[in-house]
Coordinates of C-alpha atoms and ligand atoms in Angstrom, one line a residue:
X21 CA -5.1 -28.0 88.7
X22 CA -8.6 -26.9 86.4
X23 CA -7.1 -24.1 84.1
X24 CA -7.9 -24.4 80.7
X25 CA -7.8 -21.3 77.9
X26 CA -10.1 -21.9 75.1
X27 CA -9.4 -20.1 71.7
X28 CA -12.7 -19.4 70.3
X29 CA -15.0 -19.1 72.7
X30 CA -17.0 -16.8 72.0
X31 CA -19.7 -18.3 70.0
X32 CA -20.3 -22.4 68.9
X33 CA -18.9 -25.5 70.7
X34 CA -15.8 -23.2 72.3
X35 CA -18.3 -21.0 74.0
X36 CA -20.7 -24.4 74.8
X37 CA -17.5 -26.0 76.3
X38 CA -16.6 -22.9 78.8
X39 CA -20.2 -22.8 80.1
X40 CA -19.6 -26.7 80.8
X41 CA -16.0 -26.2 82.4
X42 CA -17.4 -23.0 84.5
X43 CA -20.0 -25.3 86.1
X44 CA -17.3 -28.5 86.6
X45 CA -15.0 -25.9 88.8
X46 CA -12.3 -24.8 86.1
X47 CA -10.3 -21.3 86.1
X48 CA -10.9 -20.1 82.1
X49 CA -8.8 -17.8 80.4
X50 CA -11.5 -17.5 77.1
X51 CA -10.2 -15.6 73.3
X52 CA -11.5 -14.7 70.3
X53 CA -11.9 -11.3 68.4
X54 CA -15.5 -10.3 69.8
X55 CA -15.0 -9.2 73.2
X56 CA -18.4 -8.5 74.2
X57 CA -19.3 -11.9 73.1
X58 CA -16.7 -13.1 75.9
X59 CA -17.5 -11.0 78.3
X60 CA -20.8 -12.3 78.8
X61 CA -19.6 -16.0 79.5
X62 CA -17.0 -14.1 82.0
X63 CA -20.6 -12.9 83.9
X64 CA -21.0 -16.6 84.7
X65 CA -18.2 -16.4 87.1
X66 CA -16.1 -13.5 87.0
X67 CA -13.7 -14.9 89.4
X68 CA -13.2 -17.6 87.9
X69 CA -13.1 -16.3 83.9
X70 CA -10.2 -14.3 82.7
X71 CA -10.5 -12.9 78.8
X72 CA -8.7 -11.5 76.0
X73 CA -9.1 -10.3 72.8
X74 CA -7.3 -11.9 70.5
X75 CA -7.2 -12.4 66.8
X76 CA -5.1 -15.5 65.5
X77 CA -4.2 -14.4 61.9
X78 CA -2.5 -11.2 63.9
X79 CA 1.5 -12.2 64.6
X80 CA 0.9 -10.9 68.1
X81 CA -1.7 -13.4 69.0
X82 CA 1.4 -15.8 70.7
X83 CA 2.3 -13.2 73.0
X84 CA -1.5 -12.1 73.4
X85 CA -2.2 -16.0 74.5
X86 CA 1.4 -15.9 77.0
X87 CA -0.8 -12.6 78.7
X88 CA -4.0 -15.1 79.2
X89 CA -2.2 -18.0 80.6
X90 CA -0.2 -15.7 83.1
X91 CA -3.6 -13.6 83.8
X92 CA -5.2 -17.6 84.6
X93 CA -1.9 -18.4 86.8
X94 CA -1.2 -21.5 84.2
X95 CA -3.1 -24.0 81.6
X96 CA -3.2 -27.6 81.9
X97 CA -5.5 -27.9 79.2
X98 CA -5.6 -26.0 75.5
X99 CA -8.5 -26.2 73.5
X100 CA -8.4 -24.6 69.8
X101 CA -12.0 -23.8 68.7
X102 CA -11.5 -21.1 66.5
X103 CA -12.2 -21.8 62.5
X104 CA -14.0 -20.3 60.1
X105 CA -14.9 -22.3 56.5
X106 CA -17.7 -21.8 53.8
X107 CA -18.5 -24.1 51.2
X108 CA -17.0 -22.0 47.9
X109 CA -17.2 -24.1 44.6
X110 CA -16.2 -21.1 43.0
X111 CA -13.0 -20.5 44.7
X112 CA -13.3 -16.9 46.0
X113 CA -9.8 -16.0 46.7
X114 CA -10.6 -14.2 49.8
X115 CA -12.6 -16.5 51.1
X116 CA -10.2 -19.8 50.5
X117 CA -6.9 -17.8 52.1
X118 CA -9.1 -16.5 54.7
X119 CA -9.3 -19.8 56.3
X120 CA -6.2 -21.1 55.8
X121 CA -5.1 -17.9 57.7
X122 CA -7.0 -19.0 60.4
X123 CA -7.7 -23.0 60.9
X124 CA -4.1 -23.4 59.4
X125 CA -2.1 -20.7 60.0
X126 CA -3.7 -19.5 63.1
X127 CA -4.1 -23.1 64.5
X128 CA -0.4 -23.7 64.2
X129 CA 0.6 -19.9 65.7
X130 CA -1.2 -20.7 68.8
X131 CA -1.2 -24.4 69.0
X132 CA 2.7 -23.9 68.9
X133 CA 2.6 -21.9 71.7
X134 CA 0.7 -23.8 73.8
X135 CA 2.7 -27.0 72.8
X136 CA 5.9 -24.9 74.1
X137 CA 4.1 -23.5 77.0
X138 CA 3.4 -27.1 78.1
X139 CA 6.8 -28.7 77.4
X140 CA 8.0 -25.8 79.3
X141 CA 6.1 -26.1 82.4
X142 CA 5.2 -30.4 83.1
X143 CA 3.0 -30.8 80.3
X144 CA -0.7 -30.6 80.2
X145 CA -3.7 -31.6 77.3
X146 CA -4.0 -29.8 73.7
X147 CA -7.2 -30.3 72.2
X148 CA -8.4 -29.1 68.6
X149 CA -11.9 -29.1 67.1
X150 CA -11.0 -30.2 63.8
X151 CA -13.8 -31.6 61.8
X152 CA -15.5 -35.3 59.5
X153 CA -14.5 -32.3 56.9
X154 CA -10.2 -33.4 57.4
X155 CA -11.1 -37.1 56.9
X156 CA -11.2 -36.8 53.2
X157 CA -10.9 -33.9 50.3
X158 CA -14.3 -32.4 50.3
X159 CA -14.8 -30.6 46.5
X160 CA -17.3 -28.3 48.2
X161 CA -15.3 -26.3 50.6
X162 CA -11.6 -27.0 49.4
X163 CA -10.1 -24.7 51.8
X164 CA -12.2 -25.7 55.0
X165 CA -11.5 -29.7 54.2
X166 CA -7.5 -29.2 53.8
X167 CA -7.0 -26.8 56.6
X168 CA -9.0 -29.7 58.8
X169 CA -6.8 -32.3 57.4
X170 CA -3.8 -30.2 58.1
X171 CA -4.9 -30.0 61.7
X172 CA -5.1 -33.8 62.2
X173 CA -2.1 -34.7 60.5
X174 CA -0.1 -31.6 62.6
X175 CA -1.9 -32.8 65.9
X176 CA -1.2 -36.8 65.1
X177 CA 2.6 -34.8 64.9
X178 CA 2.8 -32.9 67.6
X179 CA 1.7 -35.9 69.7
X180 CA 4.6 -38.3 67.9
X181 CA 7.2 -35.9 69.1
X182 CA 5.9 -34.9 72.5
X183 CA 6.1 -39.0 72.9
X184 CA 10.0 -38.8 71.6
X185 CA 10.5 -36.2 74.4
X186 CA 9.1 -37.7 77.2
X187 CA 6.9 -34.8 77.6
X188 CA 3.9 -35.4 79.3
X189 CA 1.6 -33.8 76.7
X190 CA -1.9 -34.8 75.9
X191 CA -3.3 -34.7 72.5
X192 CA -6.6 -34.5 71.2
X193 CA -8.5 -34.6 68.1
X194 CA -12.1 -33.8 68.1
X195 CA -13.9 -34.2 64.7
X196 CA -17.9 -33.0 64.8
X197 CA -20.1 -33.6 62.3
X198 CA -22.1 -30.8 61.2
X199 CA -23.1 -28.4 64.5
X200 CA -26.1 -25.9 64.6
X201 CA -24.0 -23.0 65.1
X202 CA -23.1 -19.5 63.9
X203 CA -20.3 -21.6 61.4
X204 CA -23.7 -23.2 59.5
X205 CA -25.3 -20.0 59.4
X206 CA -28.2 -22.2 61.3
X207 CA -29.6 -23.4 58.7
X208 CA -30.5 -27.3 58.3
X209 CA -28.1 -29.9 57.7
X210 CA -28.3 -34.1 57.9
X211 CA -27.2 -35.5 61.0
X212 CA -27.1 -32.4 62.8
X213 CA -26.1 -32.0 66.2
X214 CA -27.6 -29.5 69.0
X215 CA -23.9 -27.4 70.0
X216 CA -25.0 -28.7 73.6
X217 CA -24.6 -32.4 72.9
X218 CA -21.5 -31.2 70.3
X219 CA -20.0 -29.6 73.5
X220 CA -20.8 -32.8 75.8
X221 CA -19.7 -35.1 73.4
X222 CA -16.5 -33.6 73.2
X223 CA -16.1 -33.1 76.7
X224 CA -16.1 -36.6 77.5
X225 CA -13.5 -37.3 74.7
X226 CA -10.9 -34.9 76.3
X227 CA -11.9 -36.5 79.8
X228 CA -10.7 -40.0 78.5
X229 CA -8.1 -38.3 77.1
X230 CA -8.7 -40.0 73.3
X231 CA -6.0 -39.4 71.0
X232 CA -9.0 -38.7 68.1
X233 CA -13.5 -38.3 68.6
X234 CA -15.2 -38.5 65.6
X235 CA -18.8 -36.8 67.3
X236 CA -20.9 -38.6 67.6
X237 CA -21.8 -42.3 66.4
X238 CA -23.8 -41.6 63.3
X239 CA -20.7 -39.5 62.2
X240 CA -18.1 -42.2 63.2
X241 CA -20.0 -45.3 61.1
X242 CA -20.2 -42.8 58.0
X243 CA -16.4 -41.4 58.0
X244 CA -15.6 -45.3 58.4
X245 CA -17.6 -46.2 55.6
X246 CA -16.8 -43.3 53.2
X247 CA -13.0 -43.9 54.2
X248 CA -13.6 -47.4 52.2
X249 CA -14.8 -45.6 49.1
X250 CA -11.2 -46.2 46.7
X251 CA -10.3 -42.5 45.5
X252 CA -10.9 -43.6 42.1
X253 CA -14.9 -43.5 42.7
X254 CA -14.4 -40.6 45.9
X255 CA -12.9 -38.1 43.0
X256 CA -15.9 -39.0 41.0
X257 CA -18.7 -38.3 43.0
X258 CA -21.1 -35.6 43.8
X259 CA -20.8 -34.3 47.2
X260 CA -23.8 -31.2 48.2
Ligands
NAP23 N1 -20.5 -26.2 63.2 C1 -20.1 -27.3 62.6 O1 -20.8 -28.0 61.9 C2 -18.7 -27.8 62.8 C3 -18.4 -29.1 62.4 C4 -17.1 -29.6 62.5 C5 -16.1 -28.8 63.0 N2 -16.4 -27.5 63.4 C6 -15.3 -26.7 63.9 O2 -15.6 -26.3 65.2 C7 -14.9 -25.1 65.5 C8 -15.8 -24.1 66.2 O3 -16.8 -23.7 65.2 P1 -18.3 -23.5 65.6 O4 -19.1 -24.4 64.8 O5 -18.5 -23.4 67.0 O6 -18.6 -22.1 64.9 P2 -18.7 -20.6 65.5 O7 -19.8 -20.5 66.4 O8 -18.6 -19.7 64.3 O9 -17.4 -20.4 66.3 C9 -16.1 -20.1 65.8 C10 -15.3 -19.4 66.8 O10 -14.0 -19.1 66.2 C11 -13.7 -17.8 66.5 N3 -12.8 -17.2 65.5 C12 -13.0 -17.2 64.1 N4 -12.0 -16.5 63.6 C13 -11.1 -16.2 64.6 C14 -9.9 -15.4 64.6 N5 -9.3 -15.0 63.5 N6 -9.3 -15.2 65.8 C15 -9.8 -15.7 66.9 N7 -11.0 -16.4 67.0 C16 -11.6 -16.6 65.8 C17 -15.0 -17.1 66.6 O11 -14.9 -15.9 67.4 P3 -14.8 -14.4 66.9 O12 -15.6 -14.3 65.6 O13 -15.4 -13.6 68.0 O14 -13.3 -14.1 66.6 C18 -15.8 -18.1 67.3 O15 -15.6 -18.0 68.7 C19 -14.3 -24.6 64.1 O16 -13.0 -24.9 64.0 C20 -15.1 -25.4 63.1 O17 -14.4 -25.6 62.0 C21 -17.7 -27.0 63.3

Protein backbone atom coordinates (compact mmCIF):
# COMPACT_ATOMS: atom_id res chain seq x y z
CA UNK A 1 0.00 0.00 0.00
CA UNK A 2 1.51 3.79 -1.38
CA UNK A 3 -1.04 6.22 0.50
CA UNK A 4 0.53 8.87 2.26
CA UNK A 5 -1.34 12.41 3.34
CA UNK A 6 0.99 15.21 3.62
CA UNK A 7 0.01 18.26 5.91
CA UNK A 8 1.48 21.23 4.26
CA UNK A 9 1.87 20.68 0.98
CA UNK A 10 1.14 23.32 -0.53
CA UNK A 11 4.26 25.16 -0.83
CA UNK A 12 8.23 24.26 0.46
CA UNK A 13 9.62 20.63 1.12
CA UNK A 14 5.67 19.22 1.71
CA UNK A 15 4.71 20.33 -1.75
CA UNK A 16 8.62 19.13 -3.14
CA UNK A 17 7.84 15.74 -1.39
CA UNK A 18 4.21 15.09 -3.12
CA UNK A 19 5.70 15.88 -6.66
CA UNK A 20 8.41 13.11 -5.64
CA UNK A 21 5.75 10.51 -4.20
CA UNK A 22 3.31 11.35 -7.38
CA UNK A 23 6.12 10.24 -9.69
CA UNK A 24 7.21 6.96 -7.26
CA UNK A 25 3.35 5.67 -7.75
CA UNK A 26 1.73 6.88 -4.38
CA UNK A 27 -2.10 7.74 -3.79
CA UNK A 28 -1.83 11.45 -1.94
CA UNK A 29 -4.35 12.93 0.13
CA UNK A 30 -2.40 16.70 0.29
CA UNK A 31 -3.68 19.77 3.16
CA UNK A 32 -2.97 23.01 3.92
CA UNK A 33 -5.11 26.32 4.01
CA UNK A 34 -4.42 27.53 0.32
CA UNK A 35 -6.41 25.39 -1.85
CA UNK A 36 -5.48 26.69 -5.11
CA UNK A 37 -1.96 26.13 -4.22
CA UNK A 38 -2.98 22.23 -3.87
CA UNK A 39 -4.94 22.03 -6.53
CA UNK A 40 -2.34 22.54 -8.83
CA UNK A 41 -0.10 19.55 -7.54
CA UNK A 42 -3.57 17.50 -7.76
CA UNK A 43 -3.16 18.46 -11.83
CA UNK A 44 -0.10 16.17 -11.74
CA UNK A 45 -2.35 13.15 -11.33
CA UNK A 46 -5.83 13.79 -10.53
CA UNK A 47 -6.50 10.28 -9.95
CA UNK A 48 -4.15 9.73 -7.98
CA UNK A 49 -4.21 13.20 -5.62
CA UNK A 50 -7.03 13.70 -3.25
CA UNK A 51 -7.12 17.39 -1.38
CA UNK A 52 -8.43 19.24 1.47
CA UNK A 53 -8.40 22.36 2.97
CA UNK A 54 -7.48 22.33 6.09
CA UNK A 55 -6.22 24.70 8.77
CA UNK A 56 -4.41 23.10 11.82
CA UNK A 57 -4.90 25.79 14.54
CA UNK A 58 -8.92 25.18 13.70
CA UNK A 59 -10.31 22.34 16.36
CA UNK A 60 -11.96 20.71 13.33
CA UNK A 61 -8.79 19.97 11.50
CA UNK A 62 -8.79 16.10 13.21
CA UNK A 63 -11.95 15.40 11.72
CA UNK A 64 -11.04 17.44 8.41
CA UNK A 65 -7.75 15.00 8.18
CA UNK A 66 -10.28 11.53 9.23
CA UNK A 67 -12.33 13.04 5.70
CA UNK A 68 -8.75 12.90 3.66
CA UNK A 69 -7.65 9.57 4.71
CA UNK A 70 -11.12 8.01 4.00
CA UNK A 71 -11.29 10.14 0.56
CA UNK A 72 -7.40 8.37 -0.09
CA UNK A 73 -9.03 4.78 1.07
CA UNK A 74 -6.16 4.70 4.10
CA UNK A 75 -2.48 6.19 5.01
CA UNK A 76 0.42 4.13 5.62
CA UNK A 77 2.51 7.03 5.83
CA UNK A 78 1.95 10.77 7.66
CA UNK A 79 4.09 13.39 6.90
CA UNK A 80 3.65 16.89 8.97
CA UNK A 81 5.15 19.71 6.97
CA UNK A 82 3.17 22.44 8.01
CA UNK A 83 5.14 25.31 10.27
CA UNK A 84 5.45 28.64 10.14
CA UNK A 85 8.49 30.64 12.39
CA UNK A 86 10.16 34.18 12.02
CA UNK A 87 13.06 35.19 13.68
CA UNK A 88 11.46 37.98 16.37
CA UNK A 89 14.09 39.36 18.91
CA UNK A 90 11.47 41.56 19.91
CA UNK A 91 8.94 39.08 20.95
CA UNK A 92 5.85 40.16 19.01
CA UNK A 93 3.12 38.51 20.83
CA UNK A 94 1.27 37.61 17.81
CA UNK A 95 3.92 36.43 16.07
CA UNK A 96 5.53 34.02 19.00
CA UNK A 97 1.72 32.36 19.81
CA UNK A 98 1.14 32.17 16.26
CA UNK A 99 3.59 29.46 15.92
CA UNK A 100 3.14 27.68 18.79
CA UNK A 101 -0.46 27.44 17.57
CA UNK A 102 0.69 25.86 14.64
CA UNK A 103 4.22 23.72 14.91
CA UNK A 104 3.02 22.89 18.50
CA UNK A 105 -0.30 22.90 18.84
CA UNK A 106 -1.32 22.06 15.44
CA UNK A 107 1.57 19.40 15.16
CA UNK A 108 0.22 17.50 18.16
CA UNK A 109 -3.75 17.94 16.90
CA UNK A 110 -3.04 16.17 13.80
CA UNK A 111 -0.04 14.16 14.67
CA UNK A 112 -2.40 12.62 17.33
CA UNK A 113 -4.72 11.71 14.98
CA UNK A 114 -2.60 10.12 12.74
CA UNK A 115 -0.84 8.29 15.63
CA UNK A 116 -4.47 6.90 16.58
CA UNK A 117 -5.50 6.36 12.98
CA UNK A 118 -2.40 4.05 12.73
CA UNK A 119 -2.68 2.11 16.03
CA UNK A 120 -6.14 1.71 14.85
CA UNK A 121 -5.74 0.17 11.62
CA UNK A 122 -1.90 -2.12 11.59
CA UNK A 123 0.25 0.77 11.93
CA UNK A 124 2.02 2.69 9.35
CA UNK A 125 5.11 5.63 9.24
CA UNK A 126 4.69 9.27 10.91
CA UNK A 127 7.14 11.62 9.73
CA UNK A 128 7.68 15.42 10.91
CA UNK A 129 9.79 18.13 9.39
CA UNK A 130 11.16 19.50 12.44
CA UNK A 131 14.16 21.51 12.07
CA UNK A 132 18.66 22.08 13.23
CA UNK A 133 16.35 25.01 14.98
CA UNK A 134 14.92 22.11 17.95
CA UNK A 135 18.51 21.00 18.59
CA UNK A 136 19.32 23.81 20.86
CA UNK A 137 17.48 27.22 22.25
CA UNK A 138 17.96 29.59 19.40
CA UNK A 139 17.73 33.52 21.07
CA UNK A 140 16.70 34.60 17.56
CA UNK A 141 13.43 32.99 16.98
CA UNK A 142 12.37 31.78 20.59
CA UNK A 143 9.19 30.53 19.50
CA UNK A 144 10.23 28.70 16.21
CA UNK A 145 13.34 26.92 18.15
CA UNK A 146 10.98 25.53 21.13
CA UNK A 147 8.06 24.57 19.10
CA UNK A 148 10.95 22.44 16.98
CA UNK A 149 12.28 21.01 20.14
CA UNK A 150 8.78 20.21 21.32
CA UNK A 151 8.33 18.27 18.12
CA UNK A 152 11.39 15.98 18.61
CA UNK A 153 11.04 15.41 22.10
CA UNK A 154 6.98 14.50 21.39
CA UNK A 155 8.02 12.38 18.29
CA UNK A 156 11.17 10.60 20.28
CA UNK A 157 7.58 9.99 22.70
CA UNK A 158 5.30 8.86 20.54
CA UNK A 159 7.77 6.32 19.15
CA UNK A 160 8.70 5.04 23.05
CA UNK A 161 5.12 4.21 23.44
CA UNK A 162 4.10 2.89 20.11
CA UNK A 163 7.27 0.41 21.07
CA UNK A 164 5.39 -0.39 24.63
CA UNK A 165 2.33 -1.32 22.51
CA UNK A 166 3.53 -3.38 20.04
CA UNK A 167 2.21 -1.18 17.46
CA UNK A 168 3.83 -1.29 14.36
CA UNK A 169 4.36 2.44 14.07
CA UNK A 170 7.17 4.18 12.33
CA UNK A 171 8.68 7.29 13.49
CA UNK A 172 10.47 9.89 11.86
CA UNK A 173 12.31 12.96 12.56
CA UNK A 174 13.59 15.07 9.80
CA UNK A 175 15.61 18.12 10.78
CA UNK A 176 16.73 20.56 7.50
CA UNK A 177 18.95 23.08 7.69
CA UNK A 178 17.96 26.28 6.29
CA UNK A 179 15.64 25.60 2.78
CA UNK A 180 15.14 28.17 0.00
CA UNK A 181 11.54 28.39 0.43
CA UNK A 182 8.55 30.61 1.04
CA UNK A 183 9.46 30.05 5.14
CA UNK A 184 12.94 32.15 4.29
CA UNK A 185 11.19 34.65 2.42
CA UNK A 186 14.00 33.44 -0.34
CA UNK A 187 16.38 35.36 0.69
CA UNK A 188 20.12 34.12 1.25
CA UNK A 189 21.14 32.05 4.07
CA UNK A 190 24.67 29.80 4.86
CA UNK A 191 24.47 26.41 3.90
CA UNK A 192 21.46 26.68 2.06
CA UNK A 193 19.77 23.92 0.47
CA UNK A 194 17.77 23.87 -3.07
CA UNK A 195 13.91 22.50 -1.52
CA UNK A 196 14.58 19.83 -4.32
CA UNK A 197 17.67 18.19 -2.71
CA UNK A 198 15.69 19.22 0.96
CA UNK A 199 12.85 17.08 -0.44
CA UNK A 200 15.27 14.14 -1.79
CA UNK A 201 17.18 14.18 1.24
CA UNK A 202 14.33 13.60 3.25
CA UNK A 203 12.87 11.08 1.13
CA UNK A 204 15.58 8.78 1.47
CA UNK A 205 15.49 9.22 5.37
CA UNK A 206 11.81 8.01 5.55
CA UNK A 207 12.76 5.22 3.01
CA UNK A 208 15.25 3.73 5.56
CA UNK A 209 12.92 4.36 7.95
CA UNK A 210 15.57 6.55 10.35
CA UNK A 211 14.26 7.22 13.64
CA UNK A 212 16.02 11.13 13.21
CA UNK A 213 17.79 13.07 9.59
CA UNK A 214 19.61 15.95 10.30
CA UNK A 215 19.66 17.18 6.23
CA UNK A 216 22.16 17.14 4.97
CA UNK A 217 25.92 16.48 6.01
CA UNK A 218 27.15 19.98 6.43
CA UNK A 219 24.16 20.44 8.88
CA UNK A 220 24.75 17.16 10.73
CA UNK A 221 28.81 17.93 11.54
CA UNK A 222 27.60 21.51 12.82
CA UNK A 223 24.56 20.45 15.12
CA UNK A 224 27.19 17.84 16.44
CA UNK A 225 29.64 20.24 17.03
CA UNK A 226 27.45 23.13 18.42
CA UNK A 227 25.76 20.26 20.71
CA UNK A 228 29.42 20.21 22.40
CA UNK A 229 29.36 23.89 23.15
CA UNK A 230 28.57 23.68 27.39
CA UNK A 231 25.41 25.98 27.95
CA UNK A 232 27.48 28.19 29.92
CA UNK A 233 29.33 29.64 26.71
CA UNK A 234 25.86 28.60 24.21
CA UNK A 235 23.75 31.27 26.58
CA UNK A 236 26.54 33.72 25.92
CA UNK A 237 26.88 33.90 22.40
CA UNK A 238 25.75 35.86 19.56
CA UNK A 239 23.65 33.90 17.16
CA UNK A 240 22.42 36.14 13.61
N1 LIG B 1 12.87 26.40 5.04
C1 LIG B 1 13.72 26.07 5.97
O1 LIG B 1 14.85 26.58 6.04
C2 LIG B 1 13.34 25.04 6.99
C3 LIG B 1 14.36 24.51 7.79
C4 LIG B 1 14.05 23.57 8.75
C5 LIG B 1 12.75 23.16 8.91
N2 LIG B 1 11.76 23.69 8.13
C6 LIG B 1 10.39 23.25 8.38
O2 LIG B 1 9.88 22.66 7.22
C7 LIG B 1 8.46 22.74 7.25
C8 LIG B 1 7.98 23.21 5.89
O3 LIG B 1 8.41 24.56 5.70
P1 LIG B 1 8.91 25.12 4.31
O4 LIG B 1 10.30 25.56 4.51
O5 LIG B 1 8.60 24.15 3.25
O6 LIG B 1 8.05 26.45 4.21
P2 LIG B 1 6.73 26.84 3.39
O7 LIG B 1 7.00 26.78 1.94
O8 LIG B 1 6.30 28.13 3.98
O9 LIG B 1 5.70 25.68 3.74
C9 LIG B 1 4.94 25.70 4.92
C10 LIG B 1 3.71 24.86 4.70
O10 LIG B 1 2.96 24.87 5.94
C11 LIG B 1 1.62 25.16 5.63
N3 LIG B 1 0.96 25.78 6.78
C12 LIG B 1 1.37 26.87 7.49
N4 LIG B 1 0.46 27.15 8.43
C13 LIG B 1 -0.53 26.22 8.31
C14 LIG B 1 -1.76 25.99 8.99
N5 LIG B 1 -2.16 26.79 10.00
N6 LIG B 1 -2.54 24.95 8.61
C15 LIG B 1 -2.14 24.15 7.60
N7 LIG B 1 -1.00 24.31 6.91
C16 LIG B 1 -0.21 25.35 7.27
C17 LIG B 1 1.68 26.11 4.43
O11 LIG B 1 0.47 26.07 3.71
P3 LIG B 1 -0.67 27.20 3.73
O12 LIG B 1 -0.01 28.52 3.95
O13 LIG B 1 -1.31 27.04 2.38
O14 LIG B 1 -1.57 26.79 4.85
C18 LIG B 1 2.79 25.43 3.63
O15 LIG B 1 2.26 24.39 2.85
C19 LIG B 1 8.12 23.70 8.39
O16 LIG B 1 7.70 22.98 9.53
C20 LIG B 1 9.44 24.38 8.68
O17 LIG B 1 9.53 24.79 10.02
C21 LIG B 1 12.04 24.61 7.16
Amino acid sequence: MKKCIIIGASSGIGREIARLLIDDGWQLGIAARRREKLMETQQLAPDRVSIREIDVTDSSAAESLNYLINSVGGMNLFIYSAGIGWQNRELEEEKELATVQTNATGFARMTGEAYRYMARNGGGQIACISSIAGTMGLGPAPAYSATKAMQQTYLEALQQQANQRRLNIQITDIRPGFVDTDLLGHAHYPMMMKVADAARLTLTAIKKRKPAATIDWRWRLLTRAWKMIPKCIWRKMKIS
